[in-house]
Coordinates of C-alpha atoms in Angstrom, one line a residue:
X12 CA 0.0 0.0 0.0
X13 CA 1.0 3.7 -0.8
X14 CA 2.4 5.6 2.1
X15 CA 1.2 9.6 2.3
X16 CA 3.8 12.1 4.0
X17 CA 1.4 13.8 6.9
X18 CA 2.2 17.4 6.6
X19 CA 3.5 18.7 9.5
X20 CA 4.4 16.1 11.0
X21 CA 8.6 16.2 10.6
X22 CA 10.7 16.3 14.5
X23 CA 14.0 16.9 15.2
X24 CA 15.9 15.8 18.2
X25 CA 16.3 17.6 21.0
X26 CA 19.1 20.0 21.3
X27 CA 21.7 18.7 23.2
X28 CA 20.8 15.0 22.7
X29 CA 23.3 12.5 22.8
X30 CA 23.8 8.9 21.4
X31 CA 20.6 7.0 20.4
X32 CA 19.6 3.5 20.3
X33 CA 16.5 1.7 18.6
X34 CA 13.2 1.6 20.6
X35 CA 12.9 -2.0 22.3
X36 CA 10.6 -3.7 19.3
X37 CA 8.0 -4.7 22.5
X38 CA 7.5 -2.0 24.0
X39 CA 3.9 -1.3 24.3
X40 CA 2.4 2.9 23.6
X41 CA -0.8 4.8 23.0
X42 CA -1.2 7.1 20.5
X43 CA -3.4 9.4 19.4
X44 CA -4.6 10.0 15.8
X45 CA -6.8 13.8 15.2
X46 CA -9.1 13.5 12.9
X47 CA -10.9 16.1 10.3
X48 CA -13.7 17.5 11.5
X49 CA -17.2 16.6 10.2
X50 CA -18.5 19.7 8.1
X51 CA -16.2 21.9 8.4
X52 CA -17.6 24.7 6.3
X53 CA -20.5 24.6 8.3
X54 CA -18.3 25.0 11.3
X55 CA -16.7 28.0 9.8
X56 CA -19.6 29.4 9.3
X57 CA -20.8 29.1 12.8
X58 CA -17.6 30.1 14.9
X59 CA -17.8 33.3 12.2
X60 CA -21.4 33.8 13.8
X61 CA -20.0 33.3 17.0
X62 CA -17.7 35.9 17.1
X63 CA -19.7 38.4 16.3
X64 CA -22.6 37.5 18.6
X65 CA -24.8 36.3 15.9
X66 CA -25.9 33.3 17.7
X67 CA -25.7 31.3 20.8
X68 CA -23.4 28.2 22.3
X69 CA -24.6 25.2 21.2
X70 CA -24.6 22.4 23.6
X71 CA -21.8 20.3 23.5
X72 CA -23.6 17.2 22.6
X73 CA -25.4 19.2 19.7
X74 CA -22.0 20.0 18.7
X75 CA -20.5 16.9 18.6
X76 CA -22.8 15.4 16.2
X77 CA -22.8 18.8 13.9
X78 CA -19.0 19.1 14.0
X79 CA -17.0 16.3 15.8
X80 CA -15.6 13.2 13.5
X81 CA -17.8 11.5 10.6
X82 CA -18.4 7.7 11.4
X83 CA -17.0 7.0 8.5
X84 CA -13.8 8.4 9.3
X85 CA -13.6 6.7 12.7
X86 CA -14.2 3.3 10.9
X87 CA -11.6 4.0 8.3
X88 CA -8.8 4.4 11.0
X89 CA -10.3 1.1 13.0
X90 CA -10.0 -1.3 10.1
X91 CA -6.5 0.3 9.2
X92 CA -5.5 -0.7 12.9
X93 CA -6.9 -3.7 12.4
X94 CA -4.7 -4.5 9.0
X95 CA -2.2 -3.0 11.3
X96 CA -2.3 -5.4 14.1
X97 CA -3.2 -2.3 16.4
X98 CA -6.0 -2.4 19.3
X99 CA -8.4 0.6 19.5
X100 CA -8.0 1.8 22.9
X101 CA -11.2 4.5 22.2
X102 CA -12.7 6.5 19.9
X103 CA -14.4 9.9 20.9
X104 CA -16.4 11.9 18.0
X105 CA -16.9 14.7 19.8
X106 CA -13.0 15.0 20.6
X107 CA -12.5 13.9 17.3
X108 CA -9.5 11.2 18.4
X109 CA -9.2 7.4 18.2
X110 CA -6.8 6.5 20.4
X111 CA -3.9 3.1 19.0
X112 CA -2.3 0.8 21.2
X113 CA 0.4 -1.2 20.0
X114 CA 4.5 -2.2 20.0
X115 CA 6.8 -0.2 18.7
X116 CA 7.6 -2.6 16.0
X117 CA 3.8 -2.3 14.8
X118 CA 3.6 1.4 15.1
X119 CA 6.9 1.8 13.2
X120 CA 5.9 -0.4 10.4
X121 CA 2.0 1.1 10.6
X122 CA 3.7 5.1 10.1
X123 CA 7.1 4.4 8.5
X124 CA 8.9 5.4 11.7
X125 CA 11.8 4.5 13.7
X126 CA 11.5 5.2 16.8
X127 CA 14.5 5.7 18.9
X128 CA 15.5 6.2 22.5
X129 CA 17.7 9.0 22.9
X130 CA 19.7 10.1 25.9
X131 CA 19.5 13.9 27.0
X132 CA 21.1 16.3 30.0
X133 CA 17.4 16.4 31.5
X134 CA 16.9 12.4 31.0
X135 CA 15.7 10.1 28.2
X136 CA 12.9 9.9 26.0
X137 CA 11.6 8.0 23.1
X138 CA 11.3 9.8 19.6
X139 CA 12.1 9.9 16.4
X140 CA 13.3 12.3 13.4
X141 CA 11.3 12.6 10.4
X142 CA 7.7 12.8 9.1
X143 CA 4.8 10.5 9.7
X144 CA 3.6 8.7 6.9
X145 CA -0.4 7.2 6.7
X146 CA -1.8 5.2 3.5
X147 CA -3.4 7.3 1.4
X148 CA -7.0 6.0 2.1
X149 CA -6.2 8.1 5.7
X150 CA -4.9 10.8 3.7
X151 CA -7.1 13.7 4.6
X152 CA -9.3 12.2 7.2
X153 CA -6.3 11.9 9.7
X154 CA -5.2 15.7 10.7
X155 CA -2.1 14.4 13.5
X156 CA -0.6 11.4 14.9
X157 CA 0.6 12.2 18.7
X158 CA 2.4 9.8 21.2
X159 CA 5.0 8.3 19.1
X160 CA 7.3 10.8 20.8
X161 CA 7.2 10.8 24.7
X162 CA 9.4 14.0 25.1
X163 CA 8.7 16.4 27.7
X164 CA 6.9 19.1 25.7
X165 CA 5.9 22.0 27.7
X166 CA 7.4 23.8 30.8
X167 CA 5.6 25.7 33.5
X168 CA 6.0 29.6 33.5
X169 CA 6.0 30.4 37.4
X170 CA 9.2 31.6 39.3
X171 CA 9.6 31.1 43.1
X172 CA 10.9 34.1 44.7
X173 CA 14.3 33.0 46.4
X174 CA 15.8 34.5 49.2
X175 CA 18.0 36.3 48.2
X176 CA 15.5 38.2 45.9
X177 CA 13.6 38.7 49.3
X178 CA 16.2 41.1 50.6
X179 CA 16.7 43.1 47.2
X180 CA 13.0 43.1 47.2
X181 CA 12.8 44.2 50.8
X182 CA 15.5 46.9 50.3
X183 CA 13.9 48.2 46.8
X184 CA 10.4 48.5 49.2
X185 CA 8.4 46.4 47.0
X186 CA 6.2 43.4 48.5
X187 CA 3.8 40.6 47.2
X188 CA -0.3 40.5 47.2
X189 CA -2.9 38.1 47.8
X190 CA -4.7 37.8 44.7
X191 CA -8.1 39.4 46.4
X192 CA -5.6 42.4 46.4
X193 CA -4.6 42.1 42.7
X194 CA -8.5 42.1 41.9
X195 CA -8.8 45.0 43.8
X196 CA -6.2 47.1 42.4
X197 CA -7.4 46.2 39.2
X198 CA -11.0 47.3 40.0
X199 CA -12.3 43.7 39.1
X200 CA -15.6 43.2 39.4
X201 CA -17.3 42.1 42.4
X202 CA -18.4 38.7 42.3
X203 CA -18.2 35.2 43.0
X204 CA -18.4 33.1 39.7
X205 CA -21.2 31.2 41.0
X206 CA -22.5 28.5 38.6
X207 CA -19.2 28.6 36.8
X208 CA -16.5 25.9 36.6
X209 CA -12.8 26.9 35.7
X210 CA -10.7 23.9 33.9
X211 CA -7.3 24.3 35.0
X212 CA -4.5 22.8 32.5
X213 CA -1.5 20.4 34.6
X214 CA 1.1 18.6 33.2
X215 CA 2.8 17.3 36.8
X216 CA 2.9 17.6 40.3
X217 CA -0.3 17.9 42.6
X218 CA -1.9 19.9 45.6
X219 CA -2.9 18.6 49.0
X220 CA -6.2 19.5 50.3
X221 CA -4.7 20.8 53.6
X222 CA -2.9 23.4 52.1
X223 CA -5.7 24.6 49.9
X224 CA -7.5 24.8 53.1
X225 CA -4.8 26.7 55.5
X226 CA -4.4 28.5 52.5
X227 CA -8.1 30.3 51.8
X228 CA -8.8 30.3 55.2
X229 CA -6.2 32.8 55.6
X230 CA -7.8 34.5 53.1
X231 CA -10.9 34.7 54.9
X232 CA -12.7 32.2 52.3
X233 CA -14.0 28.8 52.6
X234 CA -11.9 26.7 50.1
X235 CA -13.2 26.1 46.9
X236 CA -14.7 22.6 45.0
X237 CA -11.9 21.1 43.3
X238 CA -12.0 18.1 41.2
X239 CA -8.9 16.4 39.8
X240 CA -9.2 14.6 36.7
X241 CA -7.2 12.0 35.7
X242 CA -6.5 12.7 31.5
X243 CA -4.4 9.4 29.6
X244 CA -3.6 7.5 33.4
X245 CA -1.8 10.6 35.0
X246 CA -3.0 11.7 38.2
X247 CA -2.5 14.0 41.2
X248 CA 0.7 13.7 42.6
X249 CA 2.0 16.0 44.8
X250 CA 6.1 15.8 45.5
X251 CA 6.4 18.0 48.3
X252 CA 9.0 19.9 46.4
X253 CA 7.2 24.0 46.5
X254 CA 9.5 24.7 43.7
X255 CA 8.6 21.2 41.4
X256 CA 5.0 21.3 39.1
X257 CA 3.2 21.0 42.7
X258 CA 4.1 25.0 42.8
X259 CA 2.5 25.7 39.4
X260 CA -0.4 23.6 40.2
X261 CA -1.2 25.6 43.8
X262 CA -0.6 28.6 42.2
X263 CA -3.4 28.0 39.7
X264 CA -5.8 27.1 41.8
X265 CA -5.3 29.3 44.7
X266 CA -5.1 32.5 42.1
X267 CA -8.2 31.5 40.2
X268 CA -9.7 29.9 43.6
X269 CA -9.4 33.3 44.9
X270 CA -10.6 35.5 42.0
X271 CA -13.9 33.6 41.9
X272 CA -14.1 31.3 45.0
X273 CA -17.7 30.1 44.3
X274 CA -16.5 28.8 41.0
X275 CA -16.1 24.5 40.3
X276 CA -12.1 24.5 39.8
X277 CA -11.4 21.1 37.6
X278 CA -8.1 20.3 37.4
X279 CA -6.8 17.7 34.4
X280 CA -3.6 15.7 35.1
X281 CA -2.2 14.6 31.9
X282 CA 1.2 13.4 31.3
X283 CA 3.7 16.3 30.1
X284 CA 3.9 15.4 26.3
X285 CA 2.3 17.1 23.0
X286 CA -0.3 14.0 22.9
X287 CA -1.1 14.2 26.6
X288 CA -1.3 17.9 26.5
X289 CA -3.5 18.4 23.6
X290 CA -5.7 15.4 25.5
X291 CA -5.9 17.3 28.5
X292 CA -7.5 20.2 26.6
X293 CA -10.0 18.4 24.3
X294 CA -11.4 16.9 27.6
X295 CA -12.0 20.0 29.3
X296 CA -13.4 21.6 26.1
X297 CA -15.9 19.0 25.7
X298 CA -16.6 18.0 29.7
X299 CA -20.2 17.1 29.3
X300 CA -20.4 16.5 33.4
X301 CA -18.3 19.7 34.5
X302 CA -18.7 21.7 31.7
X303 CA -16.0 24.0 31.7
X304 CA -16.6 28.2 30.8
X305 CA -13.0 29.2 31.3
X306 CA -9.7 27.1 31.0
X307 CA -6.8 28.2 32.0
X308 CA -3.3 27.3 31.0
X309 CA 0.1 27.9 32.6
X310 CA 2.4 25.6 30.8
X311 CA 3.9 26.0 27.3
X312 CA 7.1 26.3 25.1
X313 CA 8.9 28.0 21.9
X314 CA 6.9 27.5 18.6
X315 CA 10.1 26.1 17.7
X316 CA 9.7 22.8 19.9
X317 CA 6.4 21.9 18.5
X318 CA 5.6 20.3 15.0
X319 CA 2.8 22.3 12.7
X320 CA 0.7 19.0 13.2
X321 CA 0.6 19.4 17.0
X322 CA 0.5 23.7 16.6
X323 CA -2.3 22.9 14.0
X324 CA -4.5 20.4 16.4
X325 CA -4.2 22.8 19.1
X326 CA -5.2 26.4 17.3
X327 CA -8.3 24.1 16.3
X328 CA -9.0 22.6 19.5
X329 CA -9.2 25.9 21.0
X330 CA -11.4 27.1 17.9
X331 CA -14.0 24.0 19.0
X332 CA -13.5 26.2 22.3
X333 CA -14.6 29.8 21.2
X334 CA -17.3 27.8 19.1
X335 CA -18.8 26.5 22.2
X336 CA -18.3 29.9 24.3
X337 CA -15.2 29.0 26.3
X338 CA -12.3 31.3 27.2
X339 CA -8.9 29.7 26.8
X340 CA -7.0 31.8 28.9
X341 CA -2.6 31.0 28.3
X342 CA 0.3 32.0 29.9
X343 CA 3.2 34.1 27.2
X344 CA 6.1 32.4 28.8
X345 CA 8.7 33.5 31.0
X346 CA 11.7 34.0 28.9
X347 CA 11.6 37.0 27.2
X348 CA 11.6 37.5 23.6
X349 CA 13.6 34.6 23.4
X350 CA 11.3 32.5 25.1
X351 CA 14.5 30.5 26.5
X352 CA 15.7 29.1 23.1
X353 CA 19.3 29.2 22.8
X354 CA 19.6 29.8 19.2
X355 CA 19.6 33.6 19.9
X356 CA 16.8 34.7 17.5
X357 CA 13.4 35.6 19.0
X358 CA 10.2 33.1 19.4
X359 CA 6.9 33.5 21.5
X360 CA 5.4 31.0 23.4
X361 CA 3.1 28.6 22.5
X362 CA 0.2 28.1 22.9
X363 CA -0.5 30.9 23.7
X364 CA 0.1 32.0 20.4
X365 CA -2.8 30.9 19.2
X366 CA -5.1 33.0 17.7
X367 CA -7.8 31.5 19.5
X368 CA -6.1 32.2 23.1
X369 CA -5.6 35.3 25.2
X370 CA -2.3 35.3 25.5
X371 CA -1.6 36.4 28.9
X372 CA 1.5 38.4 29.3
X373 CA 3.4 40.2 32.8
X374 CA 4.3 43.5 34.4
X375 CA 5.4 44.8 37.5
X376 CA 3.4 46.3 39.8
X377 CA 3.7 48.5 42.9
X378 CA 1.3 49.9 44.9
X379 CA 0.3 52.7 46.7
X380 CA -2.7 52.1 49.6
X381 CA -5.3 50.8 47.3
X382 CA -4.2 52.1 44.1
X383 CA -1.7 51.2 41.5
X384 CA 1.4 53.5 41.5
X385 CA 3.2 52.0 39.1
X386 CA 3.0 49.5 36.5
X387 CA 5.9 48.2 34.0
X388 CA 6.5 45.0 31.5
X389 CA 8.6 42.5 33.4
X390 CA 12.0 42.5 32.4
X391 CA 13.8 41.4 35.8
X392 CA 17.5 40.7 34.0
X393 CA 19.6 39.6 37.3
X394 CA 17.1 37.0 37.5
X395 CA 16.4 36.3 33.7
X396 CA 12.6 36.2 34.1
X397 CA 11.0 38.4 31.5
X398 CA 7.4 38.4 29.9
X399 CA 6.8 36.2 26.9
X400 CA 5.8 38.1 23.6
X401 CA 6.5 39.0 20.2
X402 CA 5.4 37.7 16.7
X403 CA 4.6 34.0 15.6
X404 CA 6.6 32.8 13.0
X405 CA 3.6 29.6 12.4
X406 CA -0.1 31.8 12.9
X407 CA -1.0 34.4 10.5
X408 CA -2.0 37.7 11.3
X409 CA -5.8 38.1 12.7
X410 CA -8.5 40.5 11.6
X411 CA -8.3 41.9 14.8
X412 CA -4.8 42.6 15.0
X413 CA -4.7 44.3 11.9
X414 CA -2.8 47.9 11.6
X415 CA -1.2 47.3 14.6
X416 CA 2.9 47.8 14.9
X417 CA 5.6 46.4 16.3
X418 CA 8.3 47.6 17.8
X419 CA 11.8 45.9 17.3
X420 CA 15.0 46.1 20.0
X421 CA 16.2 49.4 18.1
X422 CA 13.1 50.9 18.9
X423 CA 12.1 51.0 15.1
X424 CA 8.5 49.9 14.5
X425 CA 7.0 48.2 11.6
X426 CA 3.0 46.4 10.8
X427 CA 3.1 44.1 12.4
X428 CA 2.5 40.9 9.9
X429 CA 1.8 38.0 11.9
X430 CA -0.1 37.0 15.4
X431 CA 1.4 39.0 18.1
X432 CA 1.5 37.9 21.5
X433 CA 0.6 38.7 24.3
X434 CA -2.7 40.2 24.2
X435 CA -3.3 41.0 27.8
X436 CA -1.0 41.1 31.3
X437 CA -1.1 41.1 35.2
X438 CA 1.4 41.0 37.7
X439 CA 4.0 38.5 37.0
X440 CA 7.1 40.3 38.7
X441 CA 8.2 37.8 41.7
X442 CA 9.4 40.7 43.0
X443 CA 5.8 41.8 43.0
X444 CA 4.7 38.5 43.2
X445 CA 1.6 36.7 44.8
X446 CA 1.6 35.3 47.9
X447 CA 0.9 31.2 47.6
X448 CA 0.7 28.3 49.7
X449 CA 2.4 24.9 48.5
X450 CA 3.4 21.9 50.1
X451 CA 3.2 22.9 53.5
X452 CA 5.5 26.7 52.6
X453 CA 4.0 29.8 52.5
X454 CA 6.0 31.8 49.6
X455 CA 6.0 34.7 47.1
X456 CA 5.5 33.2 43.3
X457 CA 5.5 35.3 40.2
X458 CA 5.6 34.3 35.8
X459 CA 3.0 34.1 33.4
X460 CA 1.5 31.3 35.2
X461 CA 0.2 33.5 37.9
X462 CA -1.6 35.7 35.1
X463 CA -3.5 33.0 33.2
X464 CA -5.3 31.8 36.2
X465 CA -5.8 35.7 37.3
X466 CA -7.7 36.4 34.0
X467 CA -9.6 33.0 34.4
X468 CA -10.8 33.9 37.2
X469 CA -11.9 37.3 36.2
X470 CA -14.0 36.0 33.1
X471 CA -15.7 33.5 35.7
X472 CA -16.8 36.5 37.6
X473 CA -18.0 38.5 34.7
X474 CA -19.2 35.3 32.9
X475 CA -21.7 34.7 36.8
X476 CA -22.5 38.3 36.7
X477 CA -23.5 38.0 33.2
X478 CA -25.5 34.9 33.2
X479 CA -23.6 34.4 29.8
X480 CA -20.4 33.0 28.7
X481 CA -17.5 36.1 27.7
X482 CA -16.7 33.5 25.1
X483 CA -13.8 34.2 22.6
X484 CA -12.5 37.6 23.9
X485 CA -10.1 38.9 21.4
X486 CA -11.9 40.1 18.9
X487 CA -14.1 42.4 21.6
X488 CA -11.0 43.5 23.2
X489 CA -8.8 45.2 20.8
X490 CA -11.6 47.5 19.3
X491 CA -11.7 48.7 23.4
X492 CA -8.6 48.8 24.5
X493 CA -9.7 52.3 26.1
X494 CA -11.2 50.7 28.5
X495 CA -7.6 49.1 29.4
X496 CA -4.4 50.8 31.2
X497 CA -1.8 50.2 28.5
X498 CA 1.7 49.6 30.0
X499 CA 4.4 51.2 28.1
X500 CA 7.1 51.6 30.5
X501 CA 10.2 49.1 30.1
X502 CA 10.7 47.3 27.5

């Protein structure tokens, strides 16, 4: 049979990565095939409708059968893993995924891999280099194939403050807030987000329900419901490390716990890889039990890491999002306009570059009594930490981005051409940082990571107050940005 190069699809080893040896033929995987959605013209044609408040959510079950995979589809990828010698693990329309389990041996000679193990400074991980390739009955009706590489994909953007940044920060007079302070300084709504459940994004570590207790009762607030979800076996597993994944997990839910403490927080555990990652998202987006209105992610990496088929999947999970009315709120990274890549050109995060997220970005912010004196991007350079942002090299430029500028390091600017990240900040400064709770420690964390879960809690509120879902926000913001304070010190 025929083999058809999936587009996109081509990796690279890490940087860095030493000698490589073949995958052991028996070793057993998952993986995770994306398929085309069902109508998709139609779809367009709603999420266009969407966006400009033409017409309502649909339910999610109405929207899986309108939009999620054709049967026919699904039973074309189960008899190929059937000629394959592959099990079908599962199959969900509405998430548009059927899910192979097999050896290595099959899935090499089902995709015209070769999967090696390779050896790197932060550990080993099976991959491989080179496209995918499907027969070309699949062509088409299979968009990604995710889970062949095991490669820790993401990283969390949060920065513990460290004690000797306590006495710099002491001596410069700047101090840390609870988030109910943030919200007030930023003249957030009141509210609760009653009725409203906020999926939180994890890819590692845990919480432990004592310190979310100590935690809000310091607060003055009783703690609120949170779920943890198990997403592709992972689960919640707290290290007792405050500066491990258990930090970034605490920190999302005590900031968006705080912001709207009546809200359902569901947190997803998925393993840390571009298959569990994506997984994690599609079953928040289509949660039929907790039904998610907000989701907020923390955890992300250069464009440059990903491949277009995993970029691509994502940018149209979160379009399935804004379809059905949900915010998909995404930390811009903590590593400047580098975004931590070593190759010394510039790259923004993803993904929050997506079109279809609000990129959340960070400042520094010092206060005076109940007001804001000042407010500047976050560019801490003993430390490193810096906001995320710039221009995506992958995602074209949207409508509603268009005649803005950009400004380059000589302080030149030009249109700006492609998506540009981020769209909206918070406090991110660990020298301005928020006050958290993890493992037992009471400490001072800043990064993007802190902002995502800030603005998710803020659209809860507004989405309670409301009795309606905010939705997709970016196209409503930009038009407004009066009603915004637009930060323009620093750089």
């Amino acid at each position: 049979m025929s083999k058809h190069l999936l587009a996109g699809s081509e990796r690279q080893a890490l940087a860095g990565v030493g000698i490589s040896n073949p995958a052991r033929p028996d070793e057993r995987l998952e993986v995770s095939l994306h398929l085309r959605r069902r109508d998709a013209e139609a779809f367009s044609a709603h999420l266009g409708s969407r966006m400009a408040g033409r017409s309502k959510c649909l339910a999610r079950e109405e929207f899986a059968s309108r939009f999620g995979a054709a049967p026919e589809d699904i039973a074309a990828v189960k008899t190929f893993a059937g000629q394959a010698g592959l099990s079908v693990v599962r199959a969900d329309a509405a998430r548009r995924i059927v899910v192979l389990s097999g050896t290595v041996a099959q899935f090499n000679a089902a995709f015209g891999v070769d999967l090696q193990m390779f050896e790197h400074p932060n550990g080993s991980y099976r991959g491989r280099n080179g496209a995918i390739y499907l027969p070309e009955n699949l062509a088409g009706i299979v968009q990604a194939v995710l889970g062949l590489d095991n490669r820790p994909q993401a990283v969390p953007h949060f920065r513990m403050l460290e004690a000797t940044d306590k006495k710099r920060r002491a001596a410069a007079g700047a101090g840390s807030f609870t988030p109910l302070e943030l919200a007030s300084l930023y003249r957030f709504p009141d509210g609760t987000g009653a009725g409203q459940c906020i999926a939180i994004i994890e890819l590692g570590g845990g919480y432990e329900t004592a310190d979310l207790t100590t935690y809000f009762s310091g607060l003055g607030l009783s703690p609120p419901q949170v779920a943890a979800i198990s997403v592709d076996n992972a689960q919640n597993q707290p290290s007792g490390d405050p500066n491990s994944a258990d930090g970034e997990v605490m920190l999302d839910i005590e900031v968006a716990g705080a912001i709207a403490p009546a809200a359902r927080l569901a947190v997803y555990f998925a393993p840390n890889t571009d298959a569990g990652f994506l997984d994690a998202i599609t079953t928040a987006i289509h949660d039929t039990q907790n039904k998610p209105s907000v989701i907020s992610i923390s955890w992300g990496g250069p464009e440059s890491s990903w491949t277009q088929q995993a970029m691509t999947s994502f940018d149209d999970a979160f379009q399935s999002a804004a379809a059905l009315g949900i915010t998909v709120c995404v930390a811009a990274g903590d590593g400047g306009s580098s975004d931590g890549a070593s190759d010394g050109a510039a790259h923004v995060d993803f993904p929050a570059s997506s079109p279809y997220a609000l990129a959340c970005g960070g400042t520094s912010l010092n206060a005076q009594g109940t007001s804001i004196a000042s407010e500047s991007v976050w560019n801490d350079g003993s430390s490193g930490g810096a906001t995320g942002g710039g221009v995506s090299s992958f995602f074209a430029l949207p409508d509603w981005q268009a005649q803005l500028k950009v400004v380059n390091g000589q302080s030149t600017s030009a249109p700006l051409t492609m998506r540009g990240v981020p769209d909206v900040a918070g406090d991110a400064d660990p020298q301005t940082g928020y006050a958290i709770r993890v493992d037992g420690t009471d400490a001072v964390f800043g990064g993007t990571s802190a902002v995502a879960p800030l603005w998710a809690g803020l659209v809860a509120r507004i989405n309670a107050n409301k009795g309606s879902p905010l939705g997709f926000l970016n196209p409503k913001l930009y038009p407004n940005a009066s009603a915004f304070n637009d930060v323009v010190d620093g750089n």
